[in-house]
CSV table of C-alpha atoms in Angstrom, one decimal:
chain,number,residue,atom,x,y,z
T,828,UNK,CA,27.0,-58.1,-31.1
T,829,UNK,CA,24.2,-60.6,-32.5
T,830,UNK,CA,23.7,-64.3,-31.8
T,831,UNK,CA,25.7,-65.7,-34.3
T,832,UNK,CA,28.8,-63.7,-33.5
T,833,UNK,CA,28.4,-64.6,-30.0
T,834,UNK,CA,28.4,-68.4,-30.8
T,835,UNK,CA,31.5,-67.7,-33.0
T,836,UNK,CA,33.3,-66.0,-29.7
T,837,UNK,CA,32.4,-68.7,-28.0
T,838,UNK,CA,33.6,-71.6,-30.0
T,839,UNK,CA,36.8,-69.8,-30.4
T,840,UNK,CA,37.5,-69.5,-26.5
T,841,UNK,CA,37.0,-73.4,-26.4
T,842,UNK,CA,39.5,-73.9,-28.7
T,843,UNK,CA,41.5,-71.9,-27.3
T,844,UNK,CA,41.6,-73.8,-23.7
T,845,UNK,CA,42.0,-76.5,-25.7
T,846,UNK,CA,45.4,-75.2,-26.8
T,847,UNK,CA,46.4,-74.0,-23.9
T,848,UNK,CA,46.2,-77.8,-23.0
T,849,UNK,CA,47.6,-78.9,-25.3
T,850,UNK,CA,50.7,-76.2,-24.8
T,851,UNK,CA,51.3,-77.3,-21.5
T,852,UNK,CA,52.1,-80.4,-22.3
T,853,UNK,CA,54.7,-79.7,-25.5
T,854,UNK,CA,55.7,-76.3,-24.6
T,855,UNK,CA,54.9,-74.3,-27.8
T,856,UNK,CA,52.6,-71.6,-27.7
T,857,UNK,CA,49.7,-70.7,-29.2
T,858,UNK,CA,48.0,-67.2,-30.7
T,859,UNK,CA,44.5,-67.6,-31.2
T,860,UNK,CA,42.3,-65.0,-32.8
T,861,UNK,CA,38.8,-64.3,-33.0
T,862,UNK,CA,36.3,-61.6,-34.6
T,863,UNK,CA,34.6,-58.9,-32.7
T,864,UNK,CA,32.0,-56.4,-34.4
T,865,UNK,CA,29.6,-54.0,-32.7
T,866,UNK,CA,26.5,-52.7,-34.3
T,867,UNK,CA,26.0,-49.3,-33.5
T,868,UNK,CA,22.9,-47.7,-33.1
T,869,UNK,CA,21.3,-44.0,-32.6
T,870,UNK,CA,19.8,-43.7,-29.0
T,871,UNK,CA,16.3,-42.7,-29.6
T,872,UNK,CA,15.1,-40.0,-28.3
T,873,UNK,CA,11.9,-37.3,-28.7
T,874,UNK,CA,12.8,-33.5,-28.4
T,875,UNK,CA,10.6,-30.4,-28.7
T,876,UNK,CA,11.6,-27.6,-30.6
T,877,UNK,CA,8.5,-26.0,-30.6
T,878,UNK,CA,5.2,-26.0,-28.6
T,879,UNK,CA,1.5,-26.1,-29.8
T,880,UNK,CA,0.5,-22.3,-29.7
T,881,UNK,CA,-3.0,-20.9,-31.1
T,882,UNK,CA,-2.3,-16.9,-31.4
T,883,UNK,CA,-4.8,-14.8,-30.3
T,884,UNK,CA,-8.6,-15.4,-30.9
T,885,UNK,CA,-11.6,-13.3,-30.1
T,886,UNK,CA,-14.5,-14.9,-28.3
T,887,UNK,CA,-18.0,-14.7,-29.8
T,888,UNK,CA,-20.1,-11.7,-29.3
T,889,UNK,CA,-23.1,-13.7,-29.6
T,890,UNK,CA,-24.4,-16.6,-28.8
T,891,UNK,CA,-22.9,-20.0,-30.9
T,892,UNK,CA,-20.3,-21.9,-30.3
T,893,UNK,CA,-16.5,-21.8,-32.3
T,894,UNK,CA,-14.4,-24.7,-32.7
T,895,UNK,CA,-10.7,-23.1,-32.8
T,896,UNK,CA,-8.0,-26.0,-34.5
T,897,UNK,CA,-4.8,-25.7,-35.1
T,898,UNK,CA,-4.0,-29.0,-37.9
T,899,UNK,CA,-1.3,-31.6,-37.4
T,900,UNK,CA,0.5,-29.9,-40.1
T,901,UNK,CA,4.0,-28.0,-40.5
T,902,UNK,CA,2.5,-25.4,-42.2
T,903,UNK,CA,-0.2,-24.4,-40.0
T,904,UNK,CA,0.5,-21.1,-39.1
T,905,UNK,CA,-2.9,-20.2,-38.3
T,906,UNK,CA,-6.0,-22.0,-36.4
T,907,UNK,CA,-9.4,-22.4,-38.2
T,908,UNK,CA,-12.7,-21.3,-37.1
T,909,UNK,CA,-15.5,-23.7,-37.6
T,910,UNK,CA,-18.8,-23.4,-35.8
T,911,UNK,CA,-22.1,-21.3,-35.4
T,912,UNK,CA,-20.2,-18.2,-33.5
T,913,UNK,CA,-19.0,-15.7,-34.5
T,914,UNK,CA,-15.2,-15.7,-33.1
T,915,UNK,CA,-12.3,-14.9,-35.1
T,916,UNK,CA,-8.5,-14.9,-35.1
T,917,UNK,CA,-6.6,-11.8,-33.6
T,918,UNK,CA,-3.5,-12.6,-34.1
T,919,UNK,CA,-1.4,-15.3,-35.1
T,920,UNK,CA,2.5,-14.6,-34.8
T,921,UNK,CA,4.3,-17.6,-33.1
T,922,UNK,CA,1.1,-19.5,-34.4
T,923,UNK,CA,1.5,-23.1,-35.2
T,924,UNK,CA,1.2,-27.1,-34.3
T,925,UNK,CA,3.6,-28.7,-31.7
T,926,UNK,CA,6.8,-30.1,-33.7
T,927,UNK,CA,8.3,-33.1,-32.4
T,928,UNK,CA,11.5,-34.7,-33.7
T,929,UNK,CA,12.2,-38.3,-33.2
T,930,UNK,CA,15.8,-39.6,-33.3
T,931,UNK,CA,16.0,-43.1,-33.3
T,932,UNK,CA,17.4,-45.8,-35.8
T,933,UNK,CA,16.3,-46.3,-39.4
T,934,UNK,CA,14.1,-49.3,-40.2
T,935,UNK,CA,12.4,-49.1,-36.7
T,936,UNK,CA,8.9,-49.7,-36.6
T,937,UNK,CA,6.5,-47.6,-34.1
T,938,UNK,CA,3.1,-46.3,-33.4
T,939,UNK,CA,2.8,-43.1,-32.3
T,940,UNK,CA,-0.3,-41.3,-29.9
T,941,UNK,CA,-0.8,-37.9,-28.4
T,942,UNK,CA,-2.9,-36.3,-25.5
T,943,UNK,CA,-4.0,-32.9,-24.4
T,944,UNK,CA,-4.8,-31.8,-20.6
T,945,UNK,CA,-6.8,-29.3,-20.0
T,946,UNK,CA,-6.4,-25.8,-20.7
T,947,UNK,CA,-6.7,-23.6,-18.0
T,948,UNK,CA,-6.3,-20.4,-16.9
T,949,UNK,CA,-6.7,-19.9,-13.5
T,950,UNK,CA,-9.9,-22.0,-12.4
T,951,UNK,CA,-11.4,-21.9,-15.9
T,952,UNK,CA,-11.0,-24.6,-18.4
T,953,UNK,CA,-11.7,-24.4,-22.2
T,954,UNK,CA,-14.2,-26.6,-23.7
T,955,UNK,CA,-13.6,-30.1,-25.4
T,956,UNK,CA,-9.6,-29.7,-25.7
T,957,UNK,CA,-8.5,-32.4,-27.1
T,958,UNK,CA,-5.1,-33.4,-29.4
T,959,UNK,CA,-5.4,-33.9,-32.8
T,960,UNK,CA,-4.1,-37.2,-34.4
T,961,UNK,CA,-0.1,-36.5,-35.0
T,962,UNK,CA,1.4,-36.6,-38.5
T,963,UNK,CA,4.8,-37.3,-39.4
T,964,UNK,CA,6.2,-34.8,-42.0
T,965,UNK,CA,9.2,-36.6,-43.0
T,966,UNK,CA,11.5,-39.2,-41.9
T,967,UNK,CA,9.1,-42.8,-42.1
T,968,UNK,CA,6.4,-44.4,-44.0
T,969,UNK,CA,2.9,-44.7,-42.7
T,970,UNK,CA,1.4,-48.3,-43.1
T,971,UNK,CA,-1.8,-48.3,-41.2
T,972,UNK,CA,-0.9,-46.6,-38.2
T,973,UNK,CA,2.4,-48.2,-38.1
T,974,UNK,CA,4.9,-45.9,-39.0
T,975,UNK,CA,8.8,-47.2,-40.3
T,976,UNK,CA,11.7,-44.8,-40.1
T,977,UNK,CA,13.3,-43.7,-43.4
T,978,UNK,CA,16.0,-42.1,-41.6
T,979,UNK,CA,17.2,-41.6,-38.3
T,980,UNK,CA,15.0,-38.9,-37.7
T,981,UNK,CA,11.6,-37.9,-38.1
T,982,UNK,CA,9.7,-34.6,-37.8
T,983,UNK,CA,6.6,-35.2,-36.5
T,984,UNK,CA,3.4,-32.6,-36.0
T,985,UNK,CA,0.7,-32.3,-33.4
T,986,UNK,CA,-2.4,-29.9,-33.5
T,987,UNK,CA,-5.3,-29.4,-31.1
T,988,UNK,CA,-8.6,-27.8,-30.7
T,989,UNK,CA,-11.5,-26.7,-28.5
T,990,UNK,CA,-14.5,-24.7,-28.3
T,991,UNK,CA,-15.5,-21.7,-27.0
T,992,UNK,CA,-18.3,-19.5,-27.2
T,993,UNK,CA,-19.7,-16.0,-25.1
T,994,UNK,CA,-19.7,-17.4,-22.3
T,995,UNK,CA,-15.9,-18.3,-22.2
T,996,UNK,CA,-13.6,-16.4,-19.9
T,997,UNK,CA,-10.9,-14.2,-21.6
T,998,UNK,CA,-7.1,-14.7,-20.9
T,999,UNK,CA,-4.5,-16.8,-21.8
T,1000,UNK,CA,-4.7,-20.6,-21.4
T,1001,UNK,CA,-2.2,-23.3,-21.0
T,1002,UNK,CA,-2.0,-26.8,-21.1
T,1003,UNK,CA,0.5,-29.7,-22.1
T,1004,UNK,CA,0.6,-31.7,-25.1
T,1005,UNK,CA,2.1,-35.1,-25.3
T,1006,UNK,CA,3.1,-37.6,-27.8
T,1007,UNK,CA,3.7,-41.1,-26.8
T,1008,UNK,CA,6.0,-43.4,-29.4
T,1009,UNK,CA,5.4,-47.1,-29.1
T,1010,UNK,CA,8.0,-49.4,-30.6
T,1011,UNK,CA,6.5,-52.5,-32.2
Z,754,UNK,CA,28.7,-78.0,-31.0
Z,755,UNK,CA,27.0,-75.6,-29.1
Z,756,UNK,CA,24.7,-76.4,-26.3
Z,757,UNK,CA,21.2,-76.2,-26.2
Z,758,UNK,CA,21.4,-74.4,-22.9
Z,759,UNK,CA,23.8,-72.1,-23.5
Z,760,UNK,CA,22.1,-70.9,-27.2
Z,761,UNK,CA,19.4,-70.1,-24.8
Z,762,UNK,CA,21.2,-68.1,-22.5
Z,763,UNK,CA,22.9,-65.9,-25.3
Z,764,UNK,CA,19.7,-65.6,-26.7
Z,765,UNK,CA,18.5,-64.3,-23.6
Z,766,UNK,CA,21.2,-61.8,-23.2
Z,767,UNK,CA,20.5,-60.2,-26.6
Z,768,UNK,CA,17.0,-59.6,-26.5
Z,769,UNK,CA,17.8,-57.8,-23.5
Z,770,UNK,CA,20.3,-55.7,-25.2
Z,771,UNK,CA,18.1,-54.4,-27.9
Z,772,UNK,CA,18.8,-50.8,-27.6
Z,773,UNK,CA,15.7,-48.7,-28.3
Z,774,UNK,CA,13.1,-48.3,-25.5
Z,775,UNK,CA,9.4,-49.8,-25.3
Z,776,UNK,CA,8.0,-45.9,-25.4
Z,777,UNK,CA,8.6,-42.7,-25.3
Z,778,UNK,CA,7.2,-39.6,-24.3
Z,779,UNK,CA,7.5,-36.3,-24.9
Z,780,UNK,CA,5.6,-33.1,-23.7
Z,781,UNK,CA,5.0,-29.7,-25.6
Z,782,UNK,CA,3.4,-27.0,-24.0
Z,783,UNK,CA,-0.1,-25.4,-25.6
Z,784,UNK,CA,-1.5,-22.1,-25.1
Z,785,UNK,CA,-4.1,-19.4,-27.0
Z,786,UNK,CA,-5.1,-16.4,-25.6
Z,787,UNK,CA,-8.7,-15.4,-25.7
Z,788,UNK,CA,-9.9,-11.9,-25.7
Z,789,UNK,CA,-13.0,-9.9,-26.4
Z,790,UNK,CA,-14.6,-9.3,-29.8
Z,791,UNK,CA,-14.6,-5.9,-29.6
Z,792,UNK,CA,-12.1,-3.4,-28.2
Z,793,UNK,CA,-8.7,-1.4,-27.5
Z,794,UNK,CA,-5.4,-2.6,-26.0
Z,795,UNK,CA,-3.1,0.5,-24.9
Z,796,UNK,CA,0.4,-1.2,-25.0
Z,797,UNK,CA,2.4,1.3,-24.3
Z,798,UNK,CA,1.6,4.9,-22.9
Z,799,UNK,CA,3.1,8.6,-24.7
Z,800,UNK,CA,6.1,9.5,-22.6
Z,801,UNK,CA,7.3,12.5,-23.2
Z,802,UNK,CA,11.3,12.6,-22.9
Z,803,UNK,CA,12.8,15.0,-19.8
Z,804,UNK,CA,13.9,18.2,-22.1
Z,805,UNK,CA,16.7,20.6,-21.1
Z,806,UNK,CA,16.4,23.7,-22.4
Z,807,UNK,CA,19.8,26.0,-21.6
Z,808,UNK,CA,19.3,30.4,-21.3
Z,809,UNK,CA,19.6,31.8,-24.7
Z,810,UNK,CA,19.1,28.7,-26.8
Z,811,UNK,CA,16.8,28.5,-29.8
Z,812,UNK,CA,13.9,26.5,-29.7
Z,813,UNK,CA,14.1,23.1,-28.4
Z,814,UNK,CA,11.8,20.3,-30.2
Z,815,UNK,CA,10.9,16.3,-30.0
Z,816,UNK,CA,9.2,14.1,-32.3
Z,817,UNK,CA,7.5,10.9,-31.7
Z,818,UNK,CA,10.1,8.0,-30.5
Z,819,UNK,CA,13.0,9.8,-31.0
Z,820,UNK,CA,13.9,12.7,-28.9
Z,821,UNK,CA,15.9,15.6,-30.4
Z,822,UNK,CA,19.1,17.7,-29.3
Z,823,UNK,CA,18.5,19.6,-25.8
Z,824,UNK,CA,16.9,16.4,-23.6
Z,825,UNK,CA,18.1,15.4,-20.5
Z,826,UNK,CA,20.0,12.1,-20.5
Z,827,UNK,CA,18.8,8.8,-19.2
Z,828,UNK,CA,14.9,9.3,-20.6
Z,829,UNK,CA,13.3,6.8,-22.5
Z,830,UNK,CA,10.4,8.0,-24.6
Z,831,UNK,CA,7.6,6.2,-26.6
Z,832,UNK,CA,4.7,6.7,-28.7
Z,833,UNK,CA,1.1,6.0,-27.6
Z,834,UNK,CA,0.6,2.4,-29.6
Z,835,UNK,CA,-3.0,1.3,-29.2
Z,836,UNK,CA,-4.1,-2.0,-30.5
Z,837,UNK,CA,-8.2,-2.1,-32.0
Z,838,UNK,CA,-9.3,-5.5,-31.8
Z,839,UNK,CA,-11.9,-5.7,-34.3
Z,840,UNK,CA,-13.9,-8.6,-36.9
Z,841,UNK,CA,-12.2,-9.3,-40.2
Z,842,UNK,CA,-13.7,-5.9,-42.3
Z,843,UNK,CA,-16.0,-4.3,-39.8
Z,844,UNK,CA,-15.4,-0.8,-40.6
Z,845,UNK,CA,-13.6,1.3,-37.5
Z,846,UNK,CA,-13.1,4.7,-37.4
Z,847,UNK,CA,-10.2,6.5,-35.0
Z,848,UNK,CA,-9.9,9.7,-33.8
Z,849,UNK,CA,-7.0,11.3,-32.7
Z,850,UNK,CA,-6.9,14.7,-31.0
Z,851,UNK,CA,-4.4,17.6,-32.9
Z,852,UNK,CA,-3.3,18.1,-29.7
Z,853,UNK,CA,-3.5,17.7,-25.8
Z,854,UNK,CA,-2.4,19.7,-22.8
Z,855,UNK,CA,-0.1,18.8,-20.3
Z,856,UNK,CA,0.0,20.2,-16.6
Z,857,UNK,CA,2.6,20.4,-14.5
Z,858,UNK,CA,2.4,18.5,-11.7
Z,859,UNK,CA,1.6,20.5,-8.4
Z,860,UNK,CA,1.3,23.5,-10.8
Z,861,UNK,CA,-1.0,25.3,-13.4
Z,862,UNK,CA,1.8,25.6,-16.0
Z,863,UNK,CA,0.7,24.1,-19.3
Z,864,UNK,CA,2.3,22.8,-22.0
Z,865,UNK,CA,0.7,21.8,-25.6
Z,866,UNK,CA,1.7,19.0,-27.3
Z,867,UNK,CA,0.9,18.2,-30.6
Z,868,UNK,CA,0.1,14.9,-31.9
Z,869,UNK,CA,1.6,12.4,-34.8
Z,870,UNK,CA,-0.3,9.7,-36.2
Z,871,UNK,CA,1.0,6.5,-37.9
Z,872,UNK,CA,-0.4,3.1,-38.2
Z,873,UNK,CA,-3.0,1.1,-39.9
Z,874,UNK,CA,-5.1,4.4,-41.0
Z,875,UNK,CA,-6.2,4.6,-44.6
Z,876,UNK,CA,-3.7,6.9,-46.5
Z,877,UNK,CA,-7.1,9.2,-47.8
Z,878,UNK,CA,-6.9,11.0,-44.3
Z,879,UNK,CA,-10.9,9.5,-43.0
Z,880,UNK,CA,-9.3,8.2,-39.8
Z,881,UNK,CA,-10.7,4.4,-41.0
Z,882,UNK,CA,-8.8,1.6,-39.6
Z,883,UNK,CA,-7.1,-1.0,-42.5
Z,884,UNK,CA,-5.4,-3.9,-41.8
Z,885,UNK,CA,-6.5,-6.9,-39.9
Z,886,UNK,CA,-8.1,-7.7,-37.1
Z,887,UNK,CA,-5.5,-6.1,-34.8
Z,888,UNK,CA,-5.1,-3.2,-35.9
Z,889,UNK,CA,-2.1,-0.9,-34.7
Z,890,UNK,CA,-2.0,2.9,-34.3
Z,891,UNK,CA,1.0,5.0,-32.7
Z,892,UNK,CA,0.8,8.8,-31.4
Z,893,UNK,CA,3.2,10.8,-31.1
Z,894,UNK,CA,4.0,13.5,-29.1
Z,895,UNK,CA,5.8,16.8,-30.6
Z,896,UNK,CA,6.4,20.4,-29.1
Z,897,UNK,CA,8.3,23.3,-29.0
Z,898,UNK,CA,9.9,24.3,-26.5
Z,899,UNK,CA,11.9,27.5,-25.8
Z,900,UNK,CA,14.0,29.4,-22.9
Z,901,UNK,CA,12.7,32.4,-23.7
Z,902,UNK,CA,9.2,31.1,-22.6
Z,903,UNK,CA,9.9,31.0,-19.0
Z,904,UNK,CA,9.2,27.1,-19.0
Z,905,UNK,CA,9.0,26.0,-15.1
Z,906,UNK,CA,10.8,22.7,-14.6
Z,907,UNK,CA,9.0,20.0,-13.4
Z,908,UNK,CA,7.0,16.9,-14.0
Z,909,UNK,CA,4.1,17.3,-16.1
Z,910,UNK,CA,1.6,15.0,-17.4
Z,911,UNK,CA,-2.1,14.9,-19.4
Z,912,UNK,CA,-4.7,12.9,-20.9
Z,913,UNK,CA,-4.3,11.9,-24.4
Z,914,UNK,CA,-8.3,10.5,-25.2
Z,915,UNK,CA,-8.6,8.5,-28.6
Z,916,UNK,CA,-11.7,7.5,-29.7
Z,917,UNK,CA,-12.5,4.4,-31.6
Z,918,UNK,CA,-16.0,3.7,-33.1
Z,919,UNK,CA,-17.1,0.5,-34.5
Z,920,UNK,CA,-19.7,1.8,-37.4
């Protein structure tokens, strides 16, 4: 219910004491009406449907140093291999960037940021992990940073990276990826 | 007329109704797994199904996955499937044995099995790995089997040894 209709609501139920007064006094009664609305909206909320998974990469044989990235994209399926190493990609099934989907109301205006702990598998830690910038696929417009939703939902992509090199420990390494949405 | 005091108040009372939250967060979990540049993953062993094999029968025989008519029931068999980890293109030659003895166990009966190869193996018959990096092989396991042999029951169990040589 906005301000306006809550002044109307308000003026109504004065009126209607005002009536009831005046009923009291020459015993006829009185039937007063006023509007009600409601404006719904969608709860917003930030599900998961999938995780941010790089496959299977081999480590360097020699010495140089990989950079492994998975883009903010929804059609990653593989990481990248930049660097002076000589690492490469295994396997990539399951591969791909976190997907996020925002549900919220259309016409909202947010920011959005992510964040990446540490990877870690047992007591070793990958190399400058780090989130990659998120990127909404569909469902708002991108001003600056400031995003505005189309529709009452948006898909929204997250992709990381870090380094390794000959030195790094095999196994499999796990970490948590999280996307903060700001409302302006 | 409304007041000046109340318009404030039902101001009040709407901004705090605005439904969507300041922030909100949501975690996804990451993970890669890192392995070496170079080498071979067994992921699953050659098991050789439990075979009956009844007086005066004609010979029994398996093939890879599938066991045929005469095995006990309840066994669960499988090929050998290795997995070659190996750079985009290096050139990797397998070798599979024609065939491998098993023993039986707490015996000196012996038992020849003869091998099936499928996989990422170039169709000319060299033994060179194609494919990607992870390249897949399966072995089977085939042999014949017959009452008339006088087969001992038992466990029995060998070494299947696959070479793999990065050229």
């Amino acid at each position: 219910m906005n301000l306006r209709t809550l002044l109307a609501a308000t003026a109504a139920a004065g009126a209607a004491l005002a009536l009831a007064g005046a009923a009291n006094a020459s015993q006829t009664v009185a039937t007063p009406t006023a509007q009600a609305s409601v404006t719904l909206v969608t709860p917003a909320s930030l599900t998961v449907p999938h995780g941010l998974a790089f496959g299977t990469i081999a480590l360097p044989s020699t010495t140089g140093t990989n950079t492994v990235s998975m883009a903010s994209d929804s059609a990653a399926t593989q990481a990248t291999i930049g660097g002076t190493g000589s690492a490469f990609i295994v396997n990539s099934s399951g591969a791909g960037a976190a997907h996020f989907v925002l549900t919220a109301t259309s016409g909202e205006h947010f920011t959005l940021a992510s964040s990446l702990s540490a990877m870690s598998s047992g007591s070793n830690s990958l190399a400058n992990a780090k989130a990659l910038d998120p990127v909404v696929a569909s469902g708002a417009s991108n001003s600056s940073g400031t995003y505005t939703l189309t529709a009452n939902k948006a898909d929204i992509y997250v992709g990381g990276q870090f380094d390794v090199s000959d030195t790094t420990a095999v196994g499999t390494y796990t970490g948590t990826l999280t996307l903060t949405v700001t409302y302006d | 007329m409304a007041h000046p005091h109340l318009s404030a108040a039902l101001f009040a009372i709407s901004l705090a109704g605005t439904p969507s939250p300041t922030q909100l967060n949501s975690s996804a979990a990451a993970s890669v797994t890192l392995t070496t540049s170079g080498g071979i993953a067994v992921i699953t062993p050659l098991v050789l199904p439990s075979v009956q094999v009844s007086p005066g029968s004609s010979d029994t025989s398996f093939t890879t996955e599938t066991p045929a008519a005469g095995t006990g029931s309840g066994s669960v068999s499988s090929n050998a499937r290795l997995t070659v980890v190996r750079d985009n293109g290096e050139a990797v030659s397998v070798d599979v044995p024609q065939s491998f003895d098993v023993i039986r166990t707490g015996g000196g009966e012996t038992l020849t099995v003869n091998t099936v190869t499928t996989g990422d193996l170039a169709s000319n018959g060299d033994a060179m790995l194609v494919g990607g990096s992870a390249a897949s092989v399966d072995i089977g396991g085939k042999l014949a089997l017959a009452s008339a042999n006088h087969l001992v029951p038992g466990p029995y169990s060998g070494l299947l040894v696959v070479v793999v040589q990065y050229n």
